[in-house]
mmCIF file of C-alpha atoms and ligand atoms in Angstrom:
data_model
loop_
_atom_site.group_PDB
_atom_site.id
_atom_site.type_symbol
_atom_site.label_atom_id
_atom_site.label_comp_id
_atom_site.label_asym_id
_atom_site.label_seq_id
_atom_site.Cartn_x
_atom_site.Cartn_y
_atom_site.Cartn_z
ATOM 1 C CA UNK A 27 26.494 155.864 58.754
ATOM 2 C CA UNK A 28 28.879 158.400 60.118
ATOM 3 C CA UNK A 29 28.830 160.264 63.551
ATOM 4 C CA UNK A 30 26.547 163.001 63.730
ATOM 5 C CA UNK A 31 28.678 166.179 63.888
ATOM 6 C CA UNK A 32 32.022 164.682 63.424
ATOM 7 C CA UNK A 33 33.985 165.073 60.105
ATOM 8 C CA UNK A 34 33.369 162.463 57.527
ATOM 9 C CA UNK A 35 36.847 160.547 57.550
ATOM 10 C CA UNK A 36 38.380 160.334 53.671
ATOM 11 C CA UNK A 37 40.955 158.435 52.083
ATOM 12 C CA UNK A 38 42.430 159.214 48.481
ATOM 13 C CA UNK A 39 43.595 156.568 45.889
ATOM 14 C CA UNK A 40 45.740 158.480 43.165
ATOM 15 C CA UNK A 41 47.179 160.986 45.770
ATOM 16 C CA UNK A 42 49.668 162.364 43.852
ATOM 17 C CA UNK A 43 47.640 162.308 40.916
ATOM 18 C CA UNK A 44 46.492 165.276 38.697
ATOM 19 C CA UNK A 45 42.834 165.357 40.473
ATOM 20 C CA UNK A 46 44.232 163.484 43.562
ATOM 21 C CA UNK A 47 46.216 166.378 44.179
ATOM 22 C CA UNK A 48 43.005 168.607 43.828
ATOM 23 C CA UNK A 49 41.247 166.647 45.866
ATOM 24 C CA UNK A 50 43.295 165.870 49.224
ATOM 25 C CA UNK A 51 43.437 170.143 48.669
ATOM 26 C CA UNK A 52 39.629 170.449 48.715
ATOM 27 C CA UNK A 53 39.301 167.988 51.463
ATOM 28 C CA UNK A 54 41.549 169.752 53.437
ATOM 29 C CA UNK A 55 39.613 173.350 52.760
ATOM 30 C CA UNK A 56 36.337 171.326 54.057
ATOM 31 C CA UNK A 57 35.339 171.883 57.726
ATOM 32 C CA UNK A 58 33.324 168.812 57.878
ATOM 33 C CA UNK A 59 35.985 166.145 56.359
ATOM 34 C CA UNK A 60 38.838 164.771 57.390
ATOM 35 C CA UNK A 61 41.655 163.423 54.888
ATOM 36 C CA UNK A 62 42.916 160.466 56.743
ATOM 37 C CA UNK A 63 44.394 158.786 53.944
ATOM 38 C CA UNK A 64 46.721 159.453 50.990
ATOM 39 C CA UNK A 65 47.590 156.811 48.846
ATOM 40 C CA UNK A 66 49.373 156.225 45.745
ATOM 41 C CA UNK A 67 51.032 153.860 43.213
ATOM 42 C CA UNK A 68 53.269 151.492 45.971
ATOM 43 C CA UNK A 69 51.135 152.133 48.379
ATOM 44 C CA UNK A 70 49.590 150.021 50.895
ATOM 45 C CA UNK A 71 45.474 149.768 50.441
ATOM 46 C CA UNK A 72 44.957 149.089 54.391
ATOM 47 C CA UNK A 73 46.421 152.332 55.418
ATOM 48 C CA UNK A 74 42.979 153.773 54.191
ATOM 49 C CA UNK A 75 40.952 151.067 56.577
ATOM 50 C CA UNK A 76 43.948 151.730 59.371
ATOM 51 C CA UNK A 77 42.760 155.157 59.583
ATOM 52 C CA UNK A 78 39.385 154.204 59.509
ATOM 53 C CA UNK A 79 38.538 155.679 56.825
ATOM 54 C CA UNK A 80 34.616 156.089 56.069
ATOM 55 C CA UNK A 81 34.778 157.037 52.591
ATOM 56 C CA UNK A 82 37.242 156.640 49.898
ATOM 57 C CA UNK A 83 38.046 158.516 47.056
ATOM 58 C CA UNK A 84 39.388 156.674 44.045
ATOM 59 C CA UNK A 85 40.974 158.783 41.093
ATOM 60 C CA UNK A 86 43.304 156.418 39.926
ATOM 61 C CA UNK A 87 42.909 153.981 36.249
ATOM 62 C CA UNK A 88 40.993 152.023 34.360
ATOM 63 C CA UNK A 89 43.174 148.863 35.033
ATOM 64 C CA UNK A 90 43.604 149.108 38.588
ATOM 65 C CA UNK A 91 40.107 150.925 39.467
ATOM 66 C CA UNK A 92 38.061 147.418 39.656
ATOM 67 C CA UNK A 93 40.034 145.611 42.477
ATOM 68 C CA UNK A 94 40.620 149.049 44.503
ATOM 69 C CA UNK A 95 37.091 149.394 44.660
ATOM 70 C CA UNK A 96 36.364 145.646 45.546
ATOM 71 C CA UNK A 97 38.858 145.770 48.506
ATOM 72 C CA UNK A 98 36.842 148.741 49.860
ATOM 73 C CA UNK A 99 33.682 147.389 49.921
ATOM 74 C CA UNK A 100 35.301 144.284 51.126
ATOM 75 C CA UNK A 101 36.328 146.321 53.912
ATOM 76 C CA UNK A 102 32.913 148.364 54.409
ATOM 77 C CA UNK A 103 33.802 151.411 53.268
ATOM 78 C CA UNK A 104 32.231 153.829 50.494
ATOM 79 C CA UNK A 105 33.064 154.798 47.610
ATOM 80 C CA UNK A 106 33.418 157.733 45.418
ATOM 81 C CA UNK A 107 34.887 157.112 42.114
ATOM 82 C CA UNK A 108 35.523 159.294 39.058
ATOM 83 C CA UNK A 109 38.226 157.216 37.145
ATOM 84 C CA UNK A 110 37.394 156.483 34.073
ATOM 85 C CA UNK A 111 36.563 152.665 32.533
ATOM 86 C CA UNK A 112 33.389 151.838 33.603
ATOM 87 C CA UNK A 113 31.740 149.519 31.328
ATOM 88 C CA UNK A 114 28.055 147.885 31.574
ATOM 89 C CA UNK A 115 29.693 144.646 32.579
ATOM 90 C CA UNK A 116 31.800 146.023 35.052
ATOM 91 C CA UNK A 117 28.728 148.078 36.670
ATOM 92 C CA UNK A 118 27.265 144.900 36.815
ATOM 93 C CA UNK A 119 30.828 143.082 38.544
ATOM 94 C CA UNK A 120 30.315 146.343 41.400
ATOM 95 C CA UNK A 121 26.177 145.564 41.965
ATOM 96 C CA UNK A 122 27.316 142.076 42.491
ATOM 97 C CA UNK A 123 29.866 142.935 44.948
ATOM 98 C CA UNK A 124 27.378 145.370 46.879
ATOM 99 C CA UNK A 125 25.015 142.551 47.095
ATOM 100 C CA UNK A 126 27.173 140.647 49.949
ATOM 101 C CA UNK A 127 27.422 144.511 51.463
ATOM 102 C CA UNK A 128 24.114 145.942 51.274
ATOM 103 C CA UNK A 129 25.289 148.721 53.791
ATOM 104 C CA UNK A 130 28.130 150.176 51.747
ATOM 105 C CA UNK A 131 27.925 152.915 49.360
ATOM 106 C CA UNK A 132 29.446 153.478 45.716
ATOM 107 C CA UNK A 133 28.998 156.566 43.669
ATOM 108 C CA UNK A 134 31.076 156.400 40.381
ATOM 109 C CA UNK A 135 29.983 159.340 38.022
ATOM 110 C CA UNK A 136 31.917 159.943 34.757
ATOM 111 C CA UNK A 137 32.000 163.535 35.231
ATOM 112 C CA UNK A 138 31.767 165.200 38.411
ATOM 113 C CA UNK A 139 31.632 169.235 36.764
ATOM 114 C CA UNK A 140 27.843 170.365 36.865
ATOM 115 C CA UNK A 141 28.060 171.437 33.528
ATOM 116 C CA UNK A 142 28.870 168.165 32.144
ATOM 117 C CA UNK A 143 25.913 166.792 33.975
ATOM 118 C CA UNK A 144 23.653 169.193 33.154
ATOM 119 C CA UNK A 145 24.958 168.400 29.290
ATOM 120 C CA UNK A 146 24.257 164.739 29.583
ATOM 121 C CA UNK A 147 20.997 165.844 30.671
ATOM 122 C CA UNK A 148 20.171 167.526 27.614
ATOM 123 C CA UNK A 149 21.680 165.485 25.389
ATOM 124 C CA UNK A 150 19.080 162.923 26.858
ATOM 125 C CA UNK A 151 16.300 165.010 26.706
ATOM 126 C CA UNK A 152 17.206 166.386 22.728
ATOM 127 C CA UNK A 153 17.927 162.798 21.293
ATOM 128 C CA UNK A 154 14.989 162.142 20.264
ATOM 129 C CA UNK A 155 14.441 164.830 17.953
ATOM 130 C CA UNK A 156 17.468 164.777 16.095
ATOM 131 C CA UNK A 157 18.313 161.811 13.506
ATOM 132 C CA UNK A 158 21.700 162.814 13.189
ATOM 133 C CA UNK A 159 24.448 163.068 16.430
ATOM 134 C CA UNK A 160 27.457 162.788 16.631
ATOM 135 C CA UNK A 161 29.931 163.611 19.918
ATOM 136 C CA UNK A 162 33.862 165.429 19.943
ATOM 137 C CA UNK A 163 35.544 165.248 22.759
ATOM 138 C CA UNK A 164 38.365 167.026 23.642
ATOM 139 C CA UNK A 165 41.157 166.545 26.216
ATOM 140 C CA UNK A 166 44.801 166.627 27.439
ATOM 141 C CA UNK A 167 47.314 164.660 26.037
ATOM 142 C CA UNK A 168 48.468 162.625 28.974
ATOM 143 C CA UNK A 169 44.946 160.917 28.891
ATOM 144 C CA UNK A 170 45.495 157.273 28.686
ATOM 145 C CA UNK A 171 41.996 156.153 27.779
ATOM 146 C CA UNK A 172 39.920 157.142 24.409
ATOM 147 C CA UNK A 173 37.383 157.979 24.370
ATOM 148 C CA UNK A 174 36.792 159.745 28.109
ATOM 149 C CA UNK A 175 34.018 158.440 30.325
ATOM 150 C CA UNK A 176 31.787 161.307 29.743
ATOM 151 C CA UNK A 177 31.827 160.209 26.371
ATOM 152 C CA UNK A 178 31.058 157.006 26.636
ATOM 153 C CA UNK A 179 28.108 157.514 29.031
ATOM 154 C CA UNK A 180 27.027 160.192 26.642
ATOM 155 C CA UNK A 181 26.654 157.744 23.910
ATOM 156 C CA UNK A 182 25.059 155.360 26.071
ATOM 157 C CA UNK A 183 22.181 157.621 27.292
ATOM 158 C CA UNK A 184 21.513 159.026 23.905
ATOM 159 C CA UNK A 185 21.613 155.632 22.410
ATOM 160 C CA UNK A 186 19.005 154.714 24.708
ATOM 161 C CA UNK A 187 16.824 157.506 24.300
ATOM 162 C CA UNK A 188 16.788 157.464 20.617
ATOM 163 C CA UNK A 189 15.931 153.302 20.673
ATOM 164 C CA UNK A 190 13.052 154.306 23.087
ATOM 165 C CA UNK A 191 11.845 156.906 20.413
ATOM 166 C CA UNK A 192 12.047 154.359 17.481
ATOM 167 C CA UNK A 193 14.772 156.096 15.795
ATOM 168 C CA UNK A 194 16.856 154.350 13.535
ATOM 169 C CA UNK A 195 20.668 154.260 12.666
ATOM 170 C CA UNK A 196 22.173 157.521 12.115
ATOM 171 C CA UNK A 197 22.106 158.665 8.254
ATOM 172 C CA UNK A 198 25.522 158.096 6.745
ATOM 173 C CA UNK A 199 26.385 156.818 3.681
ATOM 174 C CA UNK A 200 30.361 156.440 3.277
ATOM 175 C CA UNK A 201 31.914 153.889 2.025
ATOM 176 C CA UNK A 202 35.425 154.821 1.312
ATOM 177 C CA UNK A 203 36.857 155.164 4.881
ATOM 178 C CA UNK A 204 40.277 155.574 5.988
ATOM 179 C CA UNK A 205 39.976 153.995 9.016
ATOM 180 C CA UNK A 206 39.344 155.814 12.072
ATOM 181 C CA UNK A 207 38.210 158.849 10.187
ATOM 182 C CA UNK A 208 34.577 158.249 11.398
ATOM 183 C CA UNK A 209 35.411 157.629 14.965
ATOM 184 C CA UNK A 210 34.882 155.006 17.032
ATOM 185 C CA UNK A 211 30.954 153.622 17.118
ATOM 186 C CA UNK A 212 29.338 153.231 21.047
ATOM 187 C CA UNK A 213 25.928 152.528 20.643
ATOM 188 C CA UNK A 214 25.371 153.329 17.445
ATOM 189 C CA UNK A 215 26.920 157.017 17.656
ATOM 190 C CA UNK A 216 29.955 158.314 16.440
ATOM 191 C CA UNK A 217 32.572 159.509 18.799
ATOM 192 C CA UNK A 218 35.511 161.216 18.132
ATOM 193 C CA UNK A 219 38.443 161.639 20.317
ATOM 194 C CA UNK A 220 40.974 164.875 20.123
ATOM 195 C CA UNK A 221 44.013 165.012 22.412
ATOM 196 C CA UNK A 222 46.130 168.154 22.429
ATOM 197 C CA UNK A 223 48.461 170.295 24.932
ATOM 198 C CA UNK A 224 46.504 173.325 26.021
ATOM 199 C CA UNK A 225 43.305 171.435 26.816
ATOM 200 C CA UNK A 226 41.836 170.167 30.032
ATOM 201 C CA UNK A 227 38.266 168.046 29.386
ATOM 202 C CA UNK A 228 35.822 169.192 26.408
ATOM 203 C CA UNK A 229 33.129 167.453 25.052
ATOM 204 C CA UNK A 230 30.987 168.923 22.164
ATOM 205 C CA UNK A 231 27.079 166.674 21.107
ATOM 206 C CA UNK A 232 26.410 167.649 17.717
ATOM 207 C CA UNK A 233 22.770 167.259 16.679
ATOM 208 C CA UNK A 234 21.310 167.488 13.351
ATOM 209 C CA UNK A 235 17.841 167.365 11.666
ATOM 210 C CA UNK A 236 16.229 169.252 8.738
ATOM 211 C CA UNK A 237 17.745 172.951 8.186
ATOM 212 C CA UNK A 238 19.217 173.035 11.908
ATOM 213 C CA UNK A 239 21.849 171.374 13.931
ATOM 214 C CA UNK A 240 21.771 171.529 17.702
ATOM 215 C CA UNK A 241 25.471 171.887 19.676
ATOM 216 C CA UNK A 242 25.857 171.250 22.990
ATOM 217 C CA UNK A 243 29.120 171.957 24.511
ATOM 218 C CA UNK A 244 31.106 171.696 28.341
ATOM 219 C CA UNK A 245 34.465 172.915 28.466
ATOM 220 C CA UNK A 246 36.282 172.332 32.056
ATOM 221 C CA UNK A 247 39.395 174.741 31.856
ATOM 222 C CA UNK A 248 40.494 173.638 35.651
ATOM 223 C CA UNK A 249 40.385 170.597 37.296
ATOM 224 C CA UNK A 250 38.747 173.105 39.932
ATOM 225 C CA UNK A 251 35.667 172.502 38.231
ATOM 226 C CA UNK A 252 34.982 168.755 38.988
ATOM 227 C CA UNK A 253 35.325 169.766 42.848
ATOM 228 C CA UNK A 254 32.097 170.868 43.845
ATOM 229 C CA UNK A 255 30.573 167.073 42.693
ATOM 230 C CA UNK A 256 33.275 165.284 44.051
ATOM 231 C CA UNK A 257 32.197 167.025 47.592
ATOM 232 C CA UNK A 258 28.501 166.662 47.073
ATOM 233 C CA UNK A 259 29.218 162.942 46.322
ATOM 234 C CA UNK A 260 31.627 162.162 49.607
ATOM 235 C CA UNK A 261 29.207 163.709 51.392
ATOM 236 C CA UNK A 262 25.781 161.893 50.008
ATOM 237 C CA UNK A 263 27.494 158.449 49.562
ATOM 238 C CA UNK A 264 28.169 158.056 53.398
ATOM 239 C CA UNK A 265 23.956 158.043 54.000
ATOM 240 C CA UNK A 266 23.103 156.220 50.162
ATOM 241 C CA UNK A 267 23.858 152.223 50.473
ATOM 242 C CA UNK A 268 23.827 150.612 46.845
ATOM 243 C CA UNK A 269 25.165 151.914 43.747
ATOM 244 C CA UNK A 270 24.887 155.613 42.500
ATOM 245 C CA UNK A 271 25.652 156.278 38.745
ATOM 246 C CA UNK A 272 26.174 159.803 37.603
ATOM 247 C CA UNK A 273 25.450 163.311 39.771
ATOM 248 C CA UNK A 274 22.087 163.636 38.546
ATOM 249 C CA UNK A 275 20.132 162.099 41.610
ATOM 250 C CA UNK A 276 22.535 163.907 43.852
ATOM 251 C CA UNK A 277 21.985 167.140 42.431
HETATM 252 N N1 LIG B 307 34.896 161.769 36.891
HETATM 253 C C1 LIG B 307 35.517 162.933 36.690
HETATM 254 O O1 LIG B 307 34.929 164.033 36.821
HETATM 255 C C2 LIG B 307 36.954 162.927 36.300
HETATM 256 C C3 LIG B 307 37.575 161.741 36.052
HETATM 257 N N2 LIG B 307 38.893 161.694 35.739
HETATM 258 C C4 LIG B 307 39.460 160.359 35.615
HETATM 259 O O2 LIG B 307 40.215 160.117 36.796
HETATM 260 C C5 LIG B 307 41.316 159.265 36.501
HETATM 261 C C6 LIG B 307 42.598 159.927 36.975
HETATM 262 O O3 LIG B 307 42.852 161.065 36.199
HETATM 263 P P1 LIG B 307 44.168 161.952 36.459
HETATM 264 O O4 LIG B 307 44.201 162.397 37.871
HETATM 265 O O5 LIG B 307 44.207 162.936 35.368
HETATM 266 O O6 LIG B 307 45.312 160.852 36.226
HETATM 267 P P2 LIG B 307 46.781 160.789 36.841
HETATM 268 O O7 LIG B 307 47.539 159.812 36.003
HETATM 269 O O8 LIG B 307 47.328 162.165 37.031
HETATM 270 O O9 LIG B 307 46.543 160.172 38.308
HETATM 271 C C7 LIG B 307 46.367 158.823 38.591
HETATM 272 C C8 LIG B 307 47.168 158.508 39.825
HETATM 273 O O10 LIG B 307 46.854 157.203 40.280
HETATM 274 C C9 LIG B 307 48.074 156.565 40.630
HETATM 275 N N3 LIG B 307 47.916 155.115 40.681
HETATM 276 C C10 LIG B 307 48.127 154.195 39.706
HETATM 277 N N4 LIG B 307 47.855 152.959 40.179
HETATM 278 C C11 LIG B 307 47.474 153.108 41.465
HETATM 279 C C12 LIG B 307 47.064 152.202 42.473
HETATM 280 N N5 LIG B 307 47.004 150.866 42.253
HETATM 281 N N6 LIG B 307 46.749 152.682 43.706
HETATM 282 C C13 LIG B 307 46.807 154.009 43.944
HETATM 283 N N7 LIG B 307 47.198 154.926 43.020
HETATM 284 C C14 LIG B 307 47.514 154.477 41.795
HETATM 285 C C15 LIG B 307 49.039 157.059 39.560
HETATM 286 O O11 LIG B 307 50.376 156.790 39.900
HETATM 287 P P3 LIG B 307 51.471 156.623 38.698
HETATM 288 O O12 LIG B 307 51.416 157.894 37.916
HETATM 289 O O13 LIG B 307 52.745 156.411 39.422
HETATM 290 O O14 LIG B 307 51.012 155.443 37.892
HETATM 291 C C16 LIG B 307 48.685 158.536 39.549
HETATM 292 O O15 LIG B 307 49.353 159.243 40.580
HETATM 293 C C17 LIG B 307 41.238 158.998 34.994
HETATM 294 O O16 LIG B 307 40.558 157.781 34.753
HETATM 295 C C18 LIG B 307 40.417 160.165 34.473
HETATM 296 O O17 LIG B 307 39.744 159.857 33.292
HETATM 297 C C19 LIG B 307 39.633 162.820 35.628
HETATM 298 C C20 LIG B 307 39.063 164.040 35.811
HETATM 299 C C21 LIG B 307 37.673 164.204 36.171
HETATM 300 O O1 LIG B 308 41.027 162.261 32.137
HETATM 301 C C1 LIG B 308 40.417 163.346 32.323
HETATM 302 O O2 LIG B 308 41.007 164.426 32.428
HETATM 303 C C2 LIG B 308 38.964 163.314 32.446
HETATM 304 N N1 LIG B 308 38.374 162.166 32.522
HETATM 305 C C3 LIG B 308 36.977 161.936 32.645
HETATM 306 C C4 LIG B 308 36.459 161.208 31.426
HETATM 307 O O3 LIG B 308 37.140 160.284 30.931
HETATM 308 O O4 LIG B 308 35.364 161.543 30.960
HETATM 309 C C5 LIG B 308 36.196 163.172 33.006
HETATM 310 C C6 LIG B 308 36.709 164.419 32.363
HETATM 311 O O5 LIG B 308 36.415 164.370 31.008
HETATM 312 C C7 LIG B 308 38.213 164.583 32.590
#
């Protein structure tokens, strides 16, 4: 818990990265937090429990994300993570860890722009309806994982929803395939993974029935956008012990 009235004291893993940078910035805009903290590839891990940091920030990678976040909750402090990789097993690796620190916090959400949310959302809520569904998403080219996060949540909630409605496997009958030209299958749905200069993060959920298609599409054009959940979740996660997946319950 922090100090009533004080400002919440942050650390940031991936400093110098693309939405590092953005971050320590919005921190620093933010009356009530304090960016105590900046840490990068090299970089020592207990500057960010020398400062006494309460909550840290990890935009970093896939490969390094898992032990960054152990050694905080080894150390007692919370979490808010947006890097990407976050597989049911290693969700399950992170409860396991937060079981020996029931007091400590971790919010990792996939996307932290509303809009994405709020498309995950829907996607849920449509699944059902549709047989067909298939998701394109859409980002930078320095990206080093495919597909993004969002996408792979995406598939995961909508391949949940549409095995709680009794729906089947998505029609499709090819046979001749180059390979790859489908996309790669996550729970049963089809996701397909452009990478071009000019983009930021874009995901498009293409839904199709009888005589209509459904598409639901987020476009981020600025990392700007992810910074109004990345706020709401340093400041929830220093009151909400456990795990927290996604914005939704924050919102
Ligand atoms: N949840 C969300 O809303 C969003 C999530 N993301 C995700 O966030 C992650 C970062 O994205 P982005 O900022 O574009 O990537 P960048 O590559 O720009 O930033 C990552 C930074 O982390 C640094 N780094 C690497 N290893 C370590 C380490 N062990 N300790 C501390 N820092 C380290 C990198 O250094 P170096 O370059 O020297 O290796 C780099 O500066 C990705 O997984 C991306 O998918 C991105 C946008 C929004
Ligand atoms: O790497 C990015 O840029 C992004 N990564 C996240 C993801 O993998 O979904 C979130 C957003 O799409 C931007």
């Amino acid at each position: 818990m922090t100090q009533e009235n004080e400002p919440i004291r942050v650390g940031v893993l991936g400093a110098r990265g693309r939405m590092g940078q953005e971050v320590c910035k919005t921190i620093n805009r933010s009356d009530d937090l304090e960016l105590v903290a900046m840490i990068d590839q090299g970089d020592w891990l207990f500057n960010a429990s020398d400062a006494a940091a309460e909550v840290v920030v990890d935009f970093t990678t896939p490969d390094v994300v898992m032990d960054n976040l152990h050694w905080c909750i080894d150390q007692g402090i919370s979490v808010v993570v947006g890097t990407s990789g976050f597989t049911p097993t290693r969700l399950d690796r992170v409860k396991s860890w937060l079981d020996k620190k029931p007091e400590v916090g971790v919010v990792i959400a996939p996307n932290f722009a509303i809009g994405a949310v709020l498309m995950m959302e829907f996607a849920e809520r449509a699944a059902k309806y549709f047989e067909s569904v298939e998701i394109i998403e859409q980002h930078h080219p320095a990206k080093v994982d495919a597909p993004s996060g969002t996408a792979l949540r995406t598939a995961q909630i909508i391949g949940e929803a549409r095995a709680a409605a009794g729906l089947g496997i998505v029609p499709d009958a090819t046979k001749d395939e180059v390979s790859g030209a489908r996309g790669a299958t996550i729970d049963g749905i089809r996701v397909h993974s452009v990478r071009s200069m000019g983009l930021v993060a874009h995901q498009e959920v293409l839904f199709g029935t009888q005589g209509e298609t459904l598409k639901l599409r987020h476009d981020s054009f600025d990392r700007s956008s992810f910074m109004p959940g990345v706020l709401l979740a340093i400041r929830a996660v220093v009151n909400r012990p456990g795990l927290t997946i996604g914005l939704g319950d924050l919102l």
